[in-house]
Amino acid sequence: MDASKVAELKLFVNKLKSNPSIINDPSLGFFKSYLQSLGARIPEDTEPDESDDDSSNPEEHADRGSLEDELVESDIELDNAAVLEPDNDPPQKMGDPSVEVTEENRDAAQMSKLKAMDALSEGKLDEAIEHLTGAILLNPSSAILYATRASVYVKMNKPNAAIRDANAALEINSDSAKGHKFRGIAKAMLGQWEEATKDLHVASNLDYDEEIGSALKKVEPNAHKIEEHRRKYERLRKERELKKAERERERRRAEAQAAYEREKAKAHSSVKRSDSEPTSLQDGQVVSIHSASELETKFNAASNLSRLVILYFTATWCGPCRFISPLYTSLAGKYTKVVFLKVDIDELRDVAARWNISSVPSFFFIKNGKEIDRVVGADKNDLERKIAQYASQQS
C-alpha cells in the first residue's frame, strides 16, 4: 500500500481511539457498517454538544491542556554552600582615566602598591585597600592595580566590589588574566556559575595557576548542571511545539476529510434527487449554472435520462452573446427534451478554465458525459442546425 495512505489511516485510527463517537458521523456510515459486519462493538450515538466545550472528551481535553499549559521547570540541585550574600557597600573610589599620569605619579603609585603588599602579608586587608586606592588615584591607567585591589576584596568576601575593580581592569586591558581570574572567583561567590566558569576559563588560557584550577573544580559542576538543565528544557519545549504542530495538522486533515465527506454525500444526494425528479432539469428552459457541483449534478441527471446537453458559455459584456441569447432561449422552448445550460465565465472562472474557454459565445454538445460537437461564435444558423440534428437523433 501507499505509505502516505497508511500514515493517514493510522492518524484516523488514533482519532477514533481518542474519541470513538466519531464513528457515528453520517459520512462514515459505510465504515461503521463494515465494522459491524466484522462483529465490532460500536459506541452508542450521543447528541453532539453544539458548544466548543471539550468536557465530553476529558482525555482529549486533558491532553490538549497538557500541551497548552506553560512548561514548569524543575529546580536544579546545585552546590551553593559557599555562596555569599551580596555586599551592598557604596562603590569604592575609582581613578579618573582622563588624568595625565606623570612619571612621578607612577613611582608614587608603585610605592603605595608595595605598602599594600606589606599590609596584605600582615593580614591588614583594610590598610591594603587604602594603599591600593591611593595607587589607583595616582595611576588610573594601570590594569594591574585594579586587579590587585579586586583580589583583596575577594579575600574580604566583597564580591561586588571585586567585580567592579575587575571590570575596570578589563576595560584597560581585555587580556588581563588577573582581571578575568578575580572576576570569575567573585561571581562564583555570588552563585553566578556560568559567568564564573567563562571568566576562569579565559584566565586559565591567559596565565594558568593552581588557584584558577581549584576555582574551576568548584564552579564547573554547577555550570554543567545548569547547561544540561537548559538543554533539557529547550528540548522539551521543542518537542511540545512539534506535538502541537502535529495536533494542528491532524485537526486540519480531519476537518478537510469531514468537509470532503459532507460534500460527497451532498453531491450524491443531489444526483439521487435528479434521478427521481426529472423536472429538476427544467424542461423547455435555459438553466443558469452557479457552481461546479451544480453543473456536475445536471450532467449526471441528463446522462441518467440519456438526454442531450447544450452547454453555453457567455459573459455580460459580450455583444455577440446578447445577439444570440434570445435564439438560445427560444430553442430551449422548442426542444424540450434537450437540456439547455448557461455559464457566465466571469462568475465561474474555474469551470471556464476547465473547458478551455478562449472566446464567447461557445456552445458544447454533451451526450452521456462526453463532448460530441461544438459551435464557437454567434452563428445562429450553425447553432440551430446542429441542435436540430442531434435532437432528432435523441428522439
Short mmCIF file of N, CA and C in Angstrom, two decimals, residues 74-203:
data_model
loop_
_atom_site.label_atom_id
_atom_site.label_comp_id
_atom_site.label_asym_id
_atom_site.label_seq_id
_atom_site.Cartn_x
_atom_site.Cartn_y
_atom_site.Cartn_z
N SER A 74 11.76 22.30 36.64
CA SER A 74 12.10 21.80 37.97
C SER A 74 13.30 22.57 38.51
N ASP A 75 13.49 22.48 39.82
CA ASP A 75 14.65 23.13 40.44
C ASP A 75 15.93 22.35 40.11
N ILE A 76 17.06 23.07 40.11
CA ILE A 76 18.35 22.42 39.87
C ILE A 76 19.06 22.25 41.21
N GLU A 77 19.54 21.05 41.44
CA GLU A 77 20.25 20.80 42.69
C GLU A 77 21.71 21.24 42.53
N LEU A 78 22.01 22.42 43.05
CA LEU A 78 23.35 22.98 42.93
C LEU A 78 24.04 23.00 44.30
N ASP A 79 25.35 23.00 44.26
CA ASP A 79 26.13 23.12 45.49
C ASP A 79 26.34 24.62 45.76
N ASN A 80 25.46 25.19 46.60
CA ASN A 80 25.52 26.62 46.90
C ASN A 80 26.05 26.90 48.31
N ALA A 81 26.77 25.93 48.86
CA ALA A 81 27.22 26.07 50.25
C ALA A 81 28.13 27.27 50.44
N ALA A 82 28.94 27.58 49.41
CA ALA A 82 29.92 28.67 49.56
C ALA A 82 29.40 30.01 49.04
N VAL A 83 28.14 30.05 48.61
CA VAL A 83 27.59 31.30 48.04
C VAL A 83 27.35 32.30 49.17
N LEU A 84 27.73 33.57 48.93
CA LEU A 84 27.60 34.62 49.93
C LEU A 84 26.44 35.56 49.60
N GLU A 85 25.99 36.26 50.62
CA GLU A 85 25.05 37.36 50.38
C GLU A 85 25.84 38.48 49.70
N PRO A 86 25.27 39.14 48.71
CA PRO A 86 26.00 40.20 48.00
C PRO A 86 26.33 41.37 48.94
N ASP A 87 27.51 41.93 48.75
CA ASP A 87 27.90 43.11 49.54
C ASP A 87 27.27 44.35 48.92
N ASN A 88 26.70 45.18 49.74
CA ASN A 88 25.99 46.36 49.26
C ASN A 88 26.65 47.65 49.72
N ASP A 89 27.98 47.61 49.91
CA ASP A 89 28.70 48.82 50.30
C ASP A 89 28.67 49.84 49.16
N PRO A 90 28.81 51.12 49.48
CA PRO A 90 28.93 52.13 48.42
C PRO A 90 30.13 51.81 47.53
N PRO A 91 30.06 52.11 46.24
CA PRO A 91 31.17 51.80 45.33
C PRO A 91 32.48 52.45 45.81
N GLN A 92 33.55 51.69 45.67
CA GLN A 92 34.86 52.20 46.06
C GLN A 92 35.32 53.32 45.11
N LYS A 93 36.32 54.07 45.55
CA LYS A 93 36.86 55.15 44.72
C LYS A 93 37.57 54.58 43.50
N MET A 94 37.35 55.22 42.38
CA MET A 94 37.99 54.80 41.13
C MET A 94 38.84 55.97 40.61
N GLY A 95 39.86 55.65 39.83
CA GLY A 95 40.71 56.69 39.26
C GLY A 95 40.03 57.37 38.09
N ASP A 96 40.47 58.56 37.76
CA ASP A 96 39.95 59.33 36.64
C ASP A 96 40.80 59.00 35.41
N PRO A 97 40.26 58.28 34.43
CA PRO A 97 41.06 57.85 33.27
C PRO A 97 41.53 59.03 32.40
N SER A 98 40.91 60.21 32.60
CA SER A 98 41.32 61.35 31.78
C SER A 98 42.55 62.08 32.34
N VAL A 99 42.94 61.70 33.55
CA VAL A 99 44.10 62.34 34.19
C VAL A 99 45.39 61.89 33.51
N GLU A 100 46.27 62.88 33.21
CA GLU A 100 47.56 62.54 32.62
C GLU A 100 48.49 62.03 33.73
N VAL A 101 49.03 60.86 33.55
CA VAL A 101 49.88 60.22 34.56
C VAL A 101 51.34 60.58 34.29
N THR A 102 51.94 61.24 35.26
CA THR A 102 53.36 61.61 35.13
C THR A 102 54.25 60.49 35.65
N GLU A 103 55.53 60.62 35.39
CA GLU A 103 56.48 59.62 35.87
C GLU A 103 56.53 59.61 37.39
N GLU A 104 56.42 60.80 37.98
CA GLU A 104 56.41 60.88 39.44
C GLU A 104 55.20 60.15 40.01
N ASN A 105 54.02 60.30 39.34
CA ASN A 105 52.80 59.62 39.80
C ASN A 105 52.95 58.10 39.73
N ARG A 106 53.58 57.62 38.66
CA ARG A 106 53.78 56.17 38.53
C ARG A 106 54.67 55.65 39.66
N ASP A 107 55.73 56.42 39.94
CA ASP A 107 56.63 55.98 41.02
C ASP A 107 55.92 55.98 42.37
N ALA A 108 55.13 57.03 42.60
CA ALA A 108 54.40 57.12 43.87
C ALA A 108 53.36 56.00 43.97
N ALA A 109 52.71 55.69 42.84
CA ALA A 109 51.73 54.61 42.82
C ALA A 109 52.40 53.28 43.13
N GLN A 110 53.60 53.09 42.60
CA GLN A 110 54.32 51.85 42.86
C GLN A 110 54.69 51.72 44.33
N MET A 111 55.08 52.83 44.96
CA MET A 111 55.39 52.82 46.38
C MET A 111 54.15 52.45 47.20
N SER A 112 52.98 53.01 46.81
CA SER A 112 51.73 52.70 47.53
C SER A 112 51.38 51.22 47.37
N LYS A 113 51.65 50.70 46.19
CA LYS A 113 51.36 49.28 45.96
C LYS A 113 52.23 48.40 46.86
N LEU A 114 53.51 48.75 47.00
CA LEU A 114 54.40 47.96 47.84
C LEU A 114 53.94 47.98 49.30
N LYS A 115 53.49 49.16 49.74
CA LYS A 115 52.97 49.26 51.11
C LYS A 115 51.73 48.37 51.26
N ALA A 116 50.90 48.34 50.22
CA ALA A 116 49.70 47.50 50.26
C ALA A 116 50.08 46.03 50.38
N MET A 117 51.11 45.62 49.65
CA MET A 117 51.54 44.22 49.70
C MET A 117 52.06 43.86 51.10
N ASP A 118 52.79 44.81 51.73
CA ASP A 118 53.27 44.58 53.10
C ASP A 118 52.09 44.42 54.06
N ALA A 119 51.09 45.31 53.92
CA ALA A 119 49.91 45.23 54.80
C ALA A 119 49.15 43.93 54.56
N LEU A 120 49.11 43.53 53.31
CA LEU A 120 48.39 42.29 52.97
C LEU A 120 49.08 41.09 53.59
N SER A 121 50.40 41.09 53.57
CA SER A 121 51.14 39.97 54.14
C SER A 121 50.94 39.87 55.65
N GLU A 122 50.60 40.99 56.26
CA GLU A 122 50.35 41.01 57.71
C GLU A 122 48.86 40.82 58.03
N GLY A 123 48.06 40.59 56.97
CA GLY A 123 46.63 40.37 57.18
C GLY A 123 45.84 41.63 57.41
N LYS A 124 46.46 42.78 57.15
CA LYS A 124 45.76 44.05 57.33
C LYS A 124 45.06 44.44 56.02
N LEU A 125 43.87 43.86 55.79
CA LEU A 125 43.19 43.99 54.50
C LEU A 125 42.68 45.41 54.26
N ASP A 126 42.12 46.04 55.30
CA ASP A 126 41.61 47.40 55.12
C ASP A 126 42.74 48.36 54.78
N GLU A 127 43.89 48.17 55.45
CA GLU A 127 45.05 49.02 55.18
C GLU A 127 45.55 48.79 53.75
N ALA A 128 45.53 47.53 53.30
CA ALA A 128 45.96 47.21 51.93
C ALA A 128 45.04 47.91 50.92
N ILE A 129 43.73 47.89 51.18
CA ILE A 129 42.78 48.57 50.30
C ILE A 129 43.08 50.06 50.25
N GLU A 130 43.37 50.64 51.39
CA GLU A 130 43.64 52.08 51.45
C GLU A 130 44.85 52.45 50.59
N HIS A 131 45.94 51.66 50.72
CA HIS A 131 47.14 51.94 49.93
C HIS A 131 46.89 51.71 48.43
N LEU A 132 46.16 50.67 48.09
CA LEU A 132 45.88 50.39 46.67
C LEU A 132 44.98 51.47 46.06
N THR A 133 44.04 51.97 46.84
CA THR A 133 43.18 53.05 46.36
C THR A 133 44.01 54.29 46.04
N GLY A 134 44.96 54.60 46.94
CA GLY A 134 45.86 55.72 46.67
C GLY A 134 46.65 55.52 45.41
N ALA A 135 47.12 54.29 45.18
CA ALA A 135 47.90 53.99 43.98
C ALA A 135 47.05 54.15 42.72
N ILE A 136 45.79 53.72 42.80
CA ILE A 136 44.89 53.83 41.64
C ILE A 136 44.60 55.29 41.31
N LEU A 137 44.41 56.12 42.31
CA LEU A 137 44.15 57.54 42.07
C LEU A 137 45.36 58.22 41.43
N LEU A 138 46.57 57.73 41.76
CA LEU A 138 47.78 58.28 41.16
C LEU A 138 48.00 57.76 39.74
N ASN A 139 47.65 56.51 39.51
CA ASN A 139 47.88 55.90 38.19
C ASN A 139 46.63 55.12 37.76
N PRO A 140 45.56 55.82 37.34
CA PRO A 140 44.29 55.16 36.98
C PRO A 140 44.35 54.36 35.68
N SER A 141 45.48 54.39 34.99
CA SER A 141 45.58 53.64 33.73
C SER A 141 46.21 52.27 33.93
N SER A 142 46.44 51.88 35.17
CA SER A 142 47.10 50.59 35.44
C SER A 142 46.06 49.50 35.71
N ALA A 143 45.96 48.53 34.82
CA ALA A 143 45.03 47.42 35.00
C ALA A 143 45.44 46.55 36.17
N ILE A 144 46.76 46.40 36.41
CA ILE A 144 47.23 45.51 37.46
C ILE A 144 46.84 46.04 38.84
N LEU A 145 46.77 47.39 39.00
CA LEU A 145 46.38 47.94 40.30
C LEU A 145 44.92 47.59 40.62
N TYR A 146 44.04 47.73 39.61
CA TYR A 146 42.63 47.39 39.82
C TYR A 146 42.49 45.89 40.11
N ALA A 147 43.20 45.06 39.35
CA ALA A 147 43.10 43.61 39.54
C ALA A 147 43.61 43.21 40.92
N THR A 148 44.67 43.89 41.38
CA THR A 148 45.21 43.57 42.70
C THR A 148 44.23 43.96 43.80
N ARG A 149 43.61 45.14 43.65
CA ARG A 149 42.61 45.52 44.66
C ARG A 149 41.41 44.56 44.62
N ALA A 150 41.05 44.08 43.41
CA ALA A 150 39.97 43.09 43.30
C ALA A 150 40.30 41.84 44.10
N SER A 151 41.58 41.42 44.07
CA SER A 151 41.97 40.21 44.80
C SER A 151 41.82 40.40 46.31
N VAL A 152 42.07 41.65 46.77
CA VAL A 152 41.92 41.91 48.21
C VAL A 152 40.44 41.90 48.59
N TYR A 153 39.59 42.47 47.72
CA TYR A 153 38.14 42.45 48.00
C TYR A 153 37.61 41.02 48.04
N VAL A 154 38.19 40.14 47.23
CA VAL A 154 37.79 38.73 47.27
C VAL A 154 38.12 38.15 48.64
N LYS A 155 39.32 38.47 49.16
CA LYS A 155 39.71 37.98 50.48
C LYS A 155 38.79 38.53 51.57
N MET A 156 38.24 39.73 51.33
CA MET A 156 37.36 40.37 52.31
C MET A 156 35.90 39.91 52.14
N ASN A 157 35.67 38.96 51.21
CA ASN A 157 34.31 38.47 50.92
C ASN A 157 33.38 39.60 50.46
N LYS A 158 33.93 40.45 49.58
CA LYS A 158 33.14 41.54 48.99
C LYS A 158 33.15 41.36 47.46
N PRO A 159 32.37 40.39 46.99
CA PRO A 159 32.43 40.05 45.55
C PRO A 159 32.01 41.19 44.63
N ASN A 160 30.98 41.97 45.00
CA ASN A 160 30.55 43.05 44.11
C ASN A 160 31.65 44.10 43.93
N ALA A 161 32.34 44.44 45.02
CA ALA A 161 33.45 45.39 44.92
C ALA A 161 34.56 44.81 44.05
N ALA A 162 34.81 43.50 44.20
CA ALA A 162 35.85 42.84 43.40
C ALA A 162 35.47 42.87 41.91
N ILE A 163 34.20 42.66 41.61
CA ILE A 163 33.75 42.65 40.21
C ILE A 163 33.90 44.05 39.60
N ARG A 164 33.61 45.09 40.39
CA ARG A 164 33.78 46.45 39.86
C ARG A 164 35.24 46.72 39.50
N ASP A 165 36.16 46.30 40.36
CA ASP A 165 37.58 46.50 40.07
C ASP A 165 38.03 45.65 38.88
N ALA A 166 37.55 44.40 38.83
CA ALA A 166 37.94 43.52 37.72
C ALA A 166 37.43 44.08 36.39
N ASN A 167 36.22 44.62 36.39
CA ASN A 167 35.69 45.24 35.17
C ASN A 167 36.56 46.41 34.74
N ALA A 168 36.99 47.21 35.71
CA ALA A 168 37.85 48.36 35.39
C ALA A 168 39.17 47.88 34.80
N ALA A 169 39.73 46.83 35.36
CA ALA A 169 40.99 46.29 34.84
C ALA A 169 40.82 45.79 33.41
N LEU A 170 39.70 45.13 33.13
CA LEU A 170 39.48 44.56 31.80
C LEU A 170 39.13 45.63 30.77
N GLU A 171 38.58 46.76 31.22
CA GLU A 171 38.36 47.87 30.30
C GLU A 171 39.70 48.44 29.82
N ILE A 172 40.68 48.44 30.72
CA ILE A 172 42.01 48.93 30.36
C ILE A 172 42.76 47.89 29.54
N ASN A 173 42.64 46.62 29.93
CA ASN A 173 43.35 45.53 29.25
C ASN A 173 42.44 44.30 29.22
N SER A 174 41.85 44.06 28.07
CA SER A 174 40.90 42.93 27.96
C SER A 174 41.58 41.58 28.13
N ASP A 175 42.91 41.55 28.04
CA ASP A 175 43.65 40.29 28.22
C ASP A 175 44.27 40.19 29.62
N SER A 176 43.71 40.92 30.56
CA SER A 176 44.22 40.85 31.93
C SER A 176 43.81 39.51 32.56
N ALA A 177 44.79 38.64 32.74
CA ALA A 177 44.49 37.32 33.32
C ALA A 177 43.94 37.47 34.73
N LYS A 178 44.53 38.39 35.51
CA LYS A 178 44.06 38.59 36.88
C LYS A 178 42.66 39.20 36.89
N GLY A 179 42.38 40.06 35.93
CA GLY A 179 41.03 40.64 35.85
C GLY A 179 39.98 39.56 35.66
N HIS A 180 40.21 38.63 34.73
CA HIS A 180 39.28 37.52 34.49
C HIS A 180 39.24 36.58 35.69
N LYS A 181 40.42 36.33 36.25
CA LYS A 181 40.51 35.38 37.37
C LYS A 181 39.67 35.84 38.56
N PHE A 182 39.90 37.08 39.00
CA PHE A 182 39.22 37.51 40.22
C PHE A 182 37.75 37.88 39.96
N ARG A 183 37.43 38.25 38.72
CA ARG A 183 36.00 38.43 38.42
C ARG A 183 35.30 37.08 38.43
N GLY A 184 35.96 36.06 37.91
CA GLY A 184 35.38 34.73 37.93
C GLY A 184 35.18 34.21 39.35
N ILE A 185 36.19 34.39 40.19
CA ILE A 185 36.08 33.93 41.58
C ILE A 185 34.98 34.70 42.31
N ALA A 186 34.89 36.03 42.06
CA ALA A 186 33.87 36.85 42.71
C ALA A 186 32.46 36.44 42.27
N LYS A 187 32.30 36.14 40.99
CA LYS A 187 30.98 35.72 40.51
C LYS A 187 30.60 34.35 41.07
N ALA A 188 31.58 33.50 41.27
CA ALA A 188 31.30 32.20 41.91
C ALA A 188 30.81 32.41 43.34
N MET A 189 31.37 33.42 44.02
CA MET A 189 30.94 33.72 45.39
C MET A 189 29.48 34.16 45.42
N LEU A 190 28.98 34.71 44.30
CA LEU A 190 27.58 35.15 44.22
C LEU A 190 26.68 34.07 43.60
N GLY A 191 27.26 32.93 43.24
CA GLY A 191 26.45 31.85 42.65
C GLY A 191 26.18 32.04 41.18
N GLN A 192 26.95 32.90 40.51
CA GLN A 192 26.79 33.12 39.07
C GLN A 192 27.72 32.14 38.35
N TRP A 193 27.31 30.85 38.33
CA TRP A 193 28.20 29.77 37.98
C TRP A 193 28.66 29.80 36.52
N GLU A 194 27.77 30.06 35.61
CA GLU A 194 28.16 30.02 34.20
C GLU A 194 29.10 31.17 33.85
N GLU A 195 28.80 32.37 34.34
CA GLU A 195 29.67 33.51 34.07
C GLU A 195 31.02 33.31 34.74
N ALA A 196 31.01 32.75 35.95
CA ALA A 196 32.27 32.48 36.66
C ALA A 196 33.12 31.50 35.87
N THR A 197 32.49 30.44 35.36
CA THR A 197 33.22 29.43 34.58
C THR A 197 33.85 30.04 33.33
N LYS A 198 33.08 30.90 32.66
CA LYS A 198 33.59 31.53 31.45
C LYS A 198 34.82 32.38 31.75
N ASP A 199 34.76 33.20 32.80
CA ASP A 199 35.91 34.05 33.16
C ASP A 199 37.12 33.22 33.55
N LEU A 200 36.90 32.19 34.32
CA LEU A 200 38.01 31.36 34.80
C LEU A 200 38.68 30.60 33.66
N HIS A 201 37.90 30.18 32.66
CA HIS A 201 38.50 29.51 31.51
C HIS A 201 39.38 30.48 30.71
N VAL A 202 38.90 31.72 30.56
CA VAL A 202 39.71 32.72 29.86
C VAL A 202 41.00 32.97 30.63
N ALA A 203 40.90 33.12 31.96
CA ALA A 203 42.08 33.35 32.79
C ALA A 203 43.06 32.18 32.67
#
